[in-house]
Amino acid sequence: MPTYVVPSKCQGCMECVTICPSDIMHIDPTQGKAYNIEPSFCWECFSCVKACPEGAIDVRGYSDFAPLHHRVVPTRTDEKIQWRIESRSGLVKEFTFPLRTTPWGSIPAPQEAPVPPAGAIREELLSFEPDYLAVEALPTLKRPAAPGA
Amino acid sequence: MESGHSSTVHVVDSDILIIGGGFGGCGAAYEARYWGRDLKIVLVDKAAIERSGAVAQGLSAINCYMGMRWNENTPEDFVRYVRNDLMGLSREDLVYDVARHVDSTVHLFEEWGLPFFKDAQTGKYVREGRWQVMIHGESYKPIIAEAARKASTEVVERVMVTHLLPDARDPNRVAGAVGINVRDGSYYVFRAKAVIVAAAGASHIYRPRSAGEGAGRTWYPPWATGSAYALLIGMGAEMTQMENRLVVTRFKDGYGPVGAWFLLLKAVATNAAGEEFEKSRLPELRQRVGPYADAKPMPTCLRNHLMLQEIREGKGPILLHTERVLDTPEKEEIGWEDFLNMTVGQVVTWAAQGTDPSKVPSELILSEPYVMGSHAVCAGAWTSGPADVAPPEYQWGYNRMTTVQGLFGAGDTVGGSAHKFSSGSFTEGRLAGKAAVAFVRDHADAPPQADDARVDGLRGLLYRPLETYAAGRGQVTAGTVNPSYLLPVDGLYRLEKTMDEYAGGVGADYTTNEYLLVRALENLAALRADLALIAAPDLHQLQRAWELEHRLWTAETVVRHTLFRKETRWPGYYYRADFPHVDDTNWRCFVNSRFVPSTGAWEIHRRTYTPIL
Ligand SMILES: Cc1cc2nc3c(=O)[nH]c(=O)nc-3n(C[C@H](O)[C@H](O)[C@H](O)COP(=O)(O)OP(=O)(O)OC[C@H]3O[C@@H](n4cnc5c(N)ncnc54)[C@H](O)[C@@H]3O)c2cc1C
Ligand code: SF4
Ligand code: SF4
């Protein structure tokens, strides 16, 4: 269906509705629970699956090329994501990957940096350059001669 | 609000409006704030920026990184690489500019908390290929969105931007944009002194290989609807290289990318008989493209071409021998993580089909075409280049400003500069963000003003599909077939079919000719007429209606450019059967077009290619 929602788990909290980049997770007004309104516009990006606090959303591969009997289940915390893959053949794989090396919310806003000198807006350097290039200076080239010159 | 136009209007004033909070847009917000501390910077996106755009599910590699600090590559090396990969045609000033700044972007990402693979001995980033570095990138998008959110004065989400607004006195200057909030139906009017468009390339211009549910598993996401192009074209901005559309080699059905497999794991591809075929096909290739056949590395389109030739001769499928390289647990983990971090659908496909990649090879396929400007292609807007490097004919003021005053682009929006990928798109956003601050400061005493009548007129137009539905629905019993209107999905199928059959899609083996292209334009004109009768039963479908309109603008421009360029410059991306060869004498130049808003006419012409090295 690509994504589908298990009715007994869904609390209608709207997290999936808020996050879906395709705007296809909607709440069914009769049941108050989420469902995928347009499966052929689902990228199987798993954004909604990762965001659902109840683990209510699952993915069933695209019907035009994916046989039944498989599951791919992520469990995402602030630090890591775990994947459990159950193949139609019986093969089971599990992987865990890190997400981030710093606490969420810790990125310094650019406006916290010292105000750049007034004339710098006319130069080619971007914020924190050349320091963040980790080379001495921003490379440049001699402007090519005009054709025929 | 299910019909009639919206009663609620939100007017949002800003100094700089950024449309699209993907990699280009987030970079623009960050940099604009650094230089414009006192400015009002508004970022608008049709989705939620933590998971919007092409990087919604994450990525496994940063595909553009020089490594200047370790003397790995210079910007000049990158320019030569991109020139070569694009068959000799690039805006080298733009390419150089991305390359010389991109390392600072990548170092910022590391500081923000993006996990990189590092060599324990040297401390260097682990390379996937010459330009790519490996990351644990599941949270790539939420990390950069965090930085952009902090930099922006306001982030407006779930607003689909449909049109840019010209200045009432100078139609070649931008004054803002309008859009629809797809949650409550309210009408958004953004008034801005400068606008940066970073609203991504396009999938579903061409009919996808998969039908039914699988239509969602395009390689570029289904929500990439060509807004980056349509918004600009409608304003009269000059476009370049729109015929240079992308076909990618991917794992069949799941569309898992091949980069890590070829470059890092060193897997080989063979035909069904197990033969490596590239070398044996070189003589034919030399005849077709001349010296480009021996370019190193082989240009992306030519590698596609060789696979296609093999398939055409019935020697397919092309098999990627994953089973020969997944010989250690570490390599197995790299292979699976590659997909879990950026194309989970490929893992779902393996699981569903019972594929164990360490035991059997996987089929590769050539995708349907996409229109974009940040990968191994460079469709997009013609923009001004950096002051110190751009040849004079490529420089008319502010870096990354289009031919419309105050209108900037980044990422897929900007044409002529391929191979930016995520890091380069963010970098280009930073360049545009800084330049937009300079533009706003320089024009402080003459702000643009949108025409009220136009703002009102668009308000009527934007909601018309809801009215069309309400008026026509009762004409039939149940069901979707109606003689008085088309639903957005009907229009989309029509667009895809025309582009597929007439403009060189999968169904036509990527091949077209003048007659077919002229027919394509006729079909698209008829579709445009029918778009006046597009009907939307709800706000979600109203968004789809405007996405279709954006796709149609993109498609029409692609066809016009393809018709104008009388050669086959990029075999493997598309073939002009009536001009099957590369023709450097006449066509080593850019094809540029402009839709003239005041008359509805199109201008199309050549622009000189000037190398910078
Ligand atoms: C499967 C896949 C794999 C990739 N692999 C890699 C890789 O390994 N390494 C790498 O570096 N790059 C990779 N890329 C490329 C990279 O993702 C893109 O180059 C980059 O995201 C382009 O940036 P952008 O800002 O132009 O577009 P995006 O990042 O897509 O952002 C566009 C934004 O605009 C918004 N938007 C669109 N239309 C509208 C509208 N009308 N109104 C309001 N908002 C709108 C969207 O919601 C989105 O937020 C990959 C891409 C894909 C799809
Ligand atoms: S996020 Fe989960 S629980 Fe919340 S509405 Fe969606 S499916 Fe239901
Ligand atoms: S998998 Fe992605 S596209 Fe599909 S419903 Fe979930 S969030 Fe939307």
PDB file of N, CA and C in Angstrom, chain B residues 382-438:
ATOM      1  N   TRP B 382      19.569  30.478 -15.964  1.00  0.00           N
ATOM      2  CA  TRP B 382      20.806  31.145 -16.380  1.00  0.00           C
ATOM      3  C   TRP B 382      21.089  32.211 -15.338  1.00  0.00           C
ATOM      4  N   THR B 383      22.197  32.045 -14.598  1.00  0.00           N
ATOM      5  CA  THR B 383      22.445  32.993 -13.511  1.00  0.00           C
ATOM      6  C   THR B 383      23.799  33.675 -13.677  1.00  0.00           C
ATOM      7  N   SER B 384      23.902  34.788 -13.012  1.00  0.00           N
ATOM      8  CA  SER B 384      25.152  35.532 -12.981  1.00  0.00           C
ATOM      9  C   SER B 384      26.171  34.757 -12.147  1.00  0.00           C
ATOM     10  N   GLY B 385      27.440  34.840 -12.543  1.00  0.00           N
ATOM     11  CA  GLY B 385      28.487  34.099 -11.838  1.00  0.00           C
ATOM     12  C   GLY B 385      29.253  34.967 -10.862  1.00  0.00           C
ATOM     13  N   PRO B 386      30.245  34.380 -10.191  1.00  0.00           N
ATOM     14  CA  PRO B 386      31.019  35.110  -9.186  1.00  0.00           C
ATOM     15  C   PRO B 386      31.881  36.210  -9.823  1.00  0.00           C
ATOM     16  N   ALA B 387      31.967  37.354  -9.158  1.00  0.00           N
ATOM     17  CA  ALA B 387      32.592  38.539  -9.743  1.00  0.00           C
ATOM     18  C   ALA B 387      34.045  38.317 -10.157  1.00  0.00           C
ATOM     19  N   ASP B 388      34.789  37.521  -9.381  1.00  0.00           N
ATOM     20  CA  ASP B 388      36.217  37.405  -9.675  1.00  0.00           C
ATOM     21  C   ASP B 388      36.535  36.375 -10.750  1.00  0.00           C
ATOM     22  N   VAL B 389      35.627  35.484 -11.057  1.00  0.00           N
ATOM     23  CA  VAL B 389      35.953  34.355 -11.925  1.00  0.00           C
ATOM     24  C   VAL B 389      35.125  34.315 -13.211  1.00  0.00           C
ATOM     25  N   ALA B 390      33.884  34.808 -13.148  1.00  0.00           N
ATOM     26  CA  ALA B 390      32.985  34.657 -14.302  1.00  0.00           C
ATOM     27  C   ALA B 390      33.467  35.496 -15.476  1.00  0.00           C
ATOM     28  N   PRO B 391      33.483  34.926 -16.687  1.00  0.00           N
ATOM     29  CA  PRO B 391      33.736  35.733 -17.887  1.00  0.00           C
ATOM     30  C   PRO B 391      32.669  36.841 -17.965  1.00  0.00           C
ATOM     31  N   PRO B 392      32.998  37.973 -18.605  1.00  0.00           N
ATOM     32  CA  PRO B 392      32.079  39.121 -18.588  1.00  0.00           C
ATOM     33  C   PRO B 392      30.663  38.785 -19.056  1.00  0.00           C
ATOM     34  N   GLU B 393      30.539  37.898 -20.045  1.00  0.00           N
ATOM     35  CA  GLU B 393      29.191  37.598 -20.554  1.00  0.00           C
ATOM     36  C   GLU B 393      28.373  36.743 -19.567  1.00  0.00           C
ATOM     37  N   TYR B 394      29.031  36.258 -18.525  1.00  0.00           N
ATOM     38  CA  TYR B 394      28.324  35.464 -17.517  1.00  0.00           C
ATOM     39  C   TYR B 394      28.146  36.240 -16.210  1.00  0.00           C
ATOM     40  N   GLN B 395      28.281  37.541 -16.266  1.00  0.00           N
ATOM     41  CA  GLN B 395      28.309  38.305 -15.024  1.00  0.00           C
ATOM     42  C   GLN B 395      27.518  39.583 -15.204  1.00  0.00           C
ATOM     43  N   TRP B 396      26.417  39.727 -14.476  1.00  0.00           N
ATOM     44  CA  TRP B 396      25.629  40.963 -14.609  1.00  0.00           C
ATOM     45  C   TRP B 396      25.176  41.455 -13.240  1.00  0.00           C
ATOM     46  N   GLY B 397      26.040  41.321 -12.255  1.00  0.00           N
ATOM     47  CA  GLY B 397      25.644  41.850 -10.956  1.00  0.00           C
ATOM     48  C   GLY B 397      25.881  40.839  -9.874  1.00  0.00           C
ATOM     49  N   TYR B 398      24.815  40.335  -9.330  1.00  0.00           N
ATOM     50  CA  TYR B 398      24.940  39.542  -8.108  1.00  0.00           C
ATOM     51  C   TYR B 398      25.079  38.058  -8.421  1.00  0.00           C
ATOM     52  N   ASN B 399      25.932  37.401  -7.666  1.00  0.00           N
ATOM     53  CA  ASN B 399      26.163  35.971  -7.837  1.00  0.00           C
ATOM     54  C   ASN B 399      24.846  35.200  -7.701  1.00  0.00           C
ATOM     55  N   ARG B 400      24.612  34.274  -8.639  1.00  0.00           N
ATOM     56  CA  ARG B 400      23.422  33.405  -8.655  1.00  0.00           C
ATOM     57  C   ARG B 400      22.118  34.175  -8.832  1.00  0.00           C
ATOM     58  N   MET B 401      22.192  35.428  -9.293  1.00  0.00           N
ATOM     59  CA  MET B 401      20.948  36.115  -9.633  1.00  0.00           C
ATOM     60  C   MET B 401      20.560  35.717 -11.051  1.00  0.00           C
ATOM     61  N   THR B 402      19.295  35.438 -11.237  1.00  0.00           N
ATOM     62  CA  THR B 402      18.792  35.085 -12.564  1.00  0.00           C
ATOM     63  C   THR B 402      18.751  36.347 -13.411  1.00  0.00           C
ATOM     64  N   THR B 403      18.172  36.263 -14.589  1.00  0.00           N
ATOM     65  CA  THR B 403      18.054  37.457 -15.428  1.00  0.00           C
ATOM     66  C   THR B 403      16.920  38.367 -14.951  1.00  0.00           C
ATOM     67  N   VAL B 404      16.221  37.954 -13.895  1.00  0.00           N
ATOM     68  CA  VAL B 404      15.198  38.806 -13.280  1.00  0.00           C
ATOM     69  C   VAL B 404      15.809  39.473 -12.052  1.00  0.00           C
ATOM     70  N   GLN B 405      15.652  40.781 -11.935  1.00  0.00           N
ATOM     71  CA  GLN B 405      16.248  41.522 -10.821  1.00  0.00           C
ATOM     72  C   GLN B 405      15.724  41.024  -9.478  1.00  0.00           C
ATOM     73  N   GLY B 406      16.656  40.760  -8.571  1.00  0.00           N
ATOM     74  CA  GLY B 406      16.273  40.364  -7.211  1.00  0.00           C
ATOM     75  C   GLY B 406      15.846  38.920  -7.069  1.00  0.00           C
ATOM     76  N   LEU B 407      15.892  38.170  -8.159  1.00  0.00           N
ATOM     77  CA  LEU B 407      15.459  36.765  -8.129  1.00  0.00           C
ATOM     78  C   LEU B 407      16.685  35.855  -8.241  1.00  0.00           C
ATOM     79  N   PHE B 408      16.922  35.079  -7.196  1.00  0.00           N
ATOM     80  CA  PHE B 408      18.113  34.229  -7.112  1.00  0.00           C
ATOM     81  C   PHE B 408      17.708  32.757  -7.139  1.00  0.00           C
ATOM     82  N   GLY B 409      18.698  31.898  -7.381  1.00  0.00           N
ATOM     83  CA  GLY B 409      18.422  30.468  -7.369  1.00  0.00           C
ATOM     84  C   GLY B 409      19.540  29.708  -6.678  1.00  0.00           C
ATOM     85  N   ALA B 410      19.235  28.450  -6.316  1.00  0.00           N
ATOM     86  CA  ALA B 410      20.246  27.564  -5.727  1.00  0.00           C
ATOM     87  C   ALA B 410      19.823  26.117  -5.923  1.00  0.00           C
ATOM     88  N   GLY B 411      20.816  25.232  -5.967  1.00  0.00           N
ATOM     89  CA  GLY B 411      20.524  23.796  -6.089  1.00  0.00           C
ATOM     90  C   GLY B 411      20.011  23.471  -7.481  1.00  0.00           C
ATOM     91  N   ASP B 412      18.969  22.655  -7.536  1.00  0.00           N
ATOM     92  CA  ASP B 412      18.416  22.255  -8.834  1.00  0.00           C
ATOM     93  C   ASP B 412      17.987  23.449  -9.677  1.00  0.00           C
ATOM     94  N   THR B 413      17.695  24.568  -9.038  1.00  0.00           N
ATOM     95  CA  THR B 413      17.199  25.738  -9.767  1.00  0.00           C
ATOM     96  C   THR B 413      18.225  26.283 -10.751  1.00  0.00           C
ATOM     97  N   VAL B 414      19.504  26.223 -10.391  1.00  0.00           N
ATOM     98  CA  VAL B 414      20.536  26.911 -11.172  1.00  0.00           C
ATOM     99  C   VAL B 414      21.097  25.989 -12.261  1.00  0.00           C
ATOM    100  N   GLY B 415      21.049  26.451 -13.496  1.00  0.00           N
ATOM    101  CA  GLY B 415      21.488  25.644 -14.626  1.00  0.00           C
ATOM    102  C   GLY B 415      22.965  25.804 -14.939  1.00  0.00           C
ATOM    103  N   GLY B 416      23.478  24.869 -15.733  1.00  0.00           N
ATOM    104  CA  GLY B 416      24.844  24.960 -16.211  1.00  0.00           C
ATOM    105  C   GLY B 416      25.881  24.461 -15.229  1.00  0.00           C
ATOM    106  N   SER B 417      25.477  24.126 -14.005  1.00  0.00           N
ATOM    107  CA  SER B 417      26.489  23.708 -13.030  1.00  0.00           C
ATOM    108  C   SER B 417      26.078  22.400 -12.361  1.00  0.00           C
ATOM    109  N   ALA B 418      26.528  21.320 -12.970  1.00  0.00           N
ATOM    110  CA  ALA B 418      26.169  19.979 -12.512  1.00  0.00           C
ATOM    111  C   ALA B 418      27.025  19.543 -11.325  1.00  0.00           C
ATOM    112  N   HIS B 419      26.706  18.367 -10.799  1.00  0.00           N
ATOM    113  CA  HIS B 419      27.511  17.691  -9.771  1.00  0.00           C
ATOM    114  C   HIS B 419      27.619  18.461  -8.452  1.00  0.00           C
ATOM    115  N   LYS B 420      26.594  19.238  -8.150  1.00  0.00           N
ATOM    116  CA  LYS B 420      26.584  19.935  -6.855  1.00  0.00           C
ATOM    117  C   LYS B 420      26.165  18.986  -5.747  1.00  0.00           C
ATOM    118  N   PHE B 421      25.156  18.180  -6.048  1.00  0.00           N
ATOM    119  CA  PHE B 421      24.601  17.256  -5.063  1.00  0.00           C
ATOM    120  C   PHE B 421      24.184  17.992  -3.789  1.00  0.00           C
ATOM    121  N   SER B 422      24.164  17.272  -2.653  1.00  0.00           N
ATOM    122  CA  SER B 422      23.632  17.886  -1.425  1.00  0.00           C
ATOM    123  C   SER B 422      24.524  19.029  -0.941  1.00  0.00           C
ATOM    124  N   SER B 423      25.811  18.754  -0.803  1.00  0.00           N
ATOM    125  CA  SER B 423      26.729  19.743  -0.236  1.00  0.00           C
ATOM    126  C   SER B 423      26.900  20.950  -1.159  1.00  0.00           C
ATOM    127  N   GLY B 424      26.949  20.704  -2.459  1.00  0.00           N
ATOM    128  CA  GLY B 424      27.093  21.802  -3.409  1.00  0.00           C
ATOM    129  C   GLY B 424      25.821  22.632  -3.502  1.00  0.00           C
ATOM    130  N   SER B 425      24.659  21.991  -3.366  1.00  0.00           N
ATOM    131  CA  SER B 425      23.400  22.735  -3.385  1.00  0.00           C
ATOM    132  C   SER B 425      23.312  23.646  -2.166  1.00  0.00           C
ATOM    133  N   PHE B 426      23.701  23.120  -1.009  1.00  0.00           N
ATOM    134  CA  PHE B 426      23.713  23.939   0.210  1.00  0.00           C
ATOM    135  C   PHE B 426      24.692  25.101   0.028  1.00  0.00           C
ATOM    136  N   THR B 427      25.845  24.799  -0.537  1.00  0.00           N
ATOM    137  CA  THR B 427      26.857  25.835  -0.778  1.00  0.00           C
ATOM    138  C   THR B 427      26.322  26.903  -1.726  1.00  0.00           C
ATOM    139  N   GLU B 428      25.652  26.473  -2.761  1.00  0.00           N
ATOM    140  CA  GLU B 428      25.092  27.437  -3.704  1.00  0.00           C
ATOM    141  C   GLU B 428      24.013  28.283  -3.029  1.00  0.00           C
ATOM    142  N   GLY B 429      23.246  27.658  -2.114  1.00  0.00           N
ATOM    143  CA  GLY B 429      22.287  28.424  -1.324  1.00  0.00           C
ATOM    144  C   GLY B 429      22.999  29.499  -0.515  1.00  0.00           C
ATOM    145  N   ARG B 430      24.136  29.137   0.059  1.00  0.00           N
ATOM    146  CA  ARG B 430      24.904  30.128   0.833  1.00  0.00           C
ATOM    147  C   ARG B 430      25.347  31.282  -0.068  1.00  0.00           C
ATOM    148  N   LEU B 431      25.822  30.948  -1.276  1.00  0.00           N
ATOM    149  CA  LEU B 431      26.265  31.999  -2.199  1.00  0.00           C
ATOM    150  C   LEU B 431      25.100  32.923  -2.561  1.00  0.00           C
ATOM    151  N   ALA B 432      23.949  32.311  -2.842  1.00  0.00           N
ATOM    152  CA  ALA B 432      22.772  33.113  -3.199  1.00  0.00           C
ATOM    153  C   ALA B 432      22.306  33.934  -1.997  1.00  0.00           C
ATOM    154  N   GLY B 433      22.376  33.337  -0.806  1.00  0.00           N
ATOM    155  CA  GLY B 433      21.927  34.032   0.403  1.00  0.00           C
ATOM    156  C   GLY B 433      22.748  35.285   0.658  1.00  0.00           C
ATOM    157  N   LYS B 434      24.056  35.151   0.513  1.00  0.00           N
ATOM    158  CA  LYS B 434      24.913  36.318   0.729  1.00  0.00           C
ATOM    159  C   LYS B 434      24.648  37.379  -0.334  1.00  0.00           C
ATOM    160  N   ALA B 435      24.543  36.951  -1.577  1.00  0.00           N
ATOM    161  CA  ALA B 435      24.320  37.914  -2.667  1.00  0.00           C
ATOM    162  C   ALA B 435      22.972  38.619  -2.501  1.00  0.00           C
ATOM    163  N   ALA B 436      21.970  37.894  -2.011  1.00  0.00           N
ATOM    164  CA  ALA B 436      20.644  38.506  -1.828  1.00  0.00           C
ATOM    165  C   ALA B 436      20.701  39.587  -0.752  1.00  0.00           C
ATOM    166  N   VAL B 437      21.507  39.360   0.285  1.00  0.00           N
ATOM    167  CA  VAL B 437      21.669  40.399   1.320  1.00  0.00           C
ATOM    168  C   VAL B 437      22.261  41.659   0.689  1.00  0.00           C
ATOM    169  N   ALA B 438      23.284  41.467  -0.142  1.00  0.00           N
ATOM    170  CA  ALA B 438      23.902  42.625  -0.805  1.00  0.00           C
ATOM    171  C   ALA B 438      22.874  43.338  -1.686  1.00  0.00           C
TER     172      ALA B 438
END
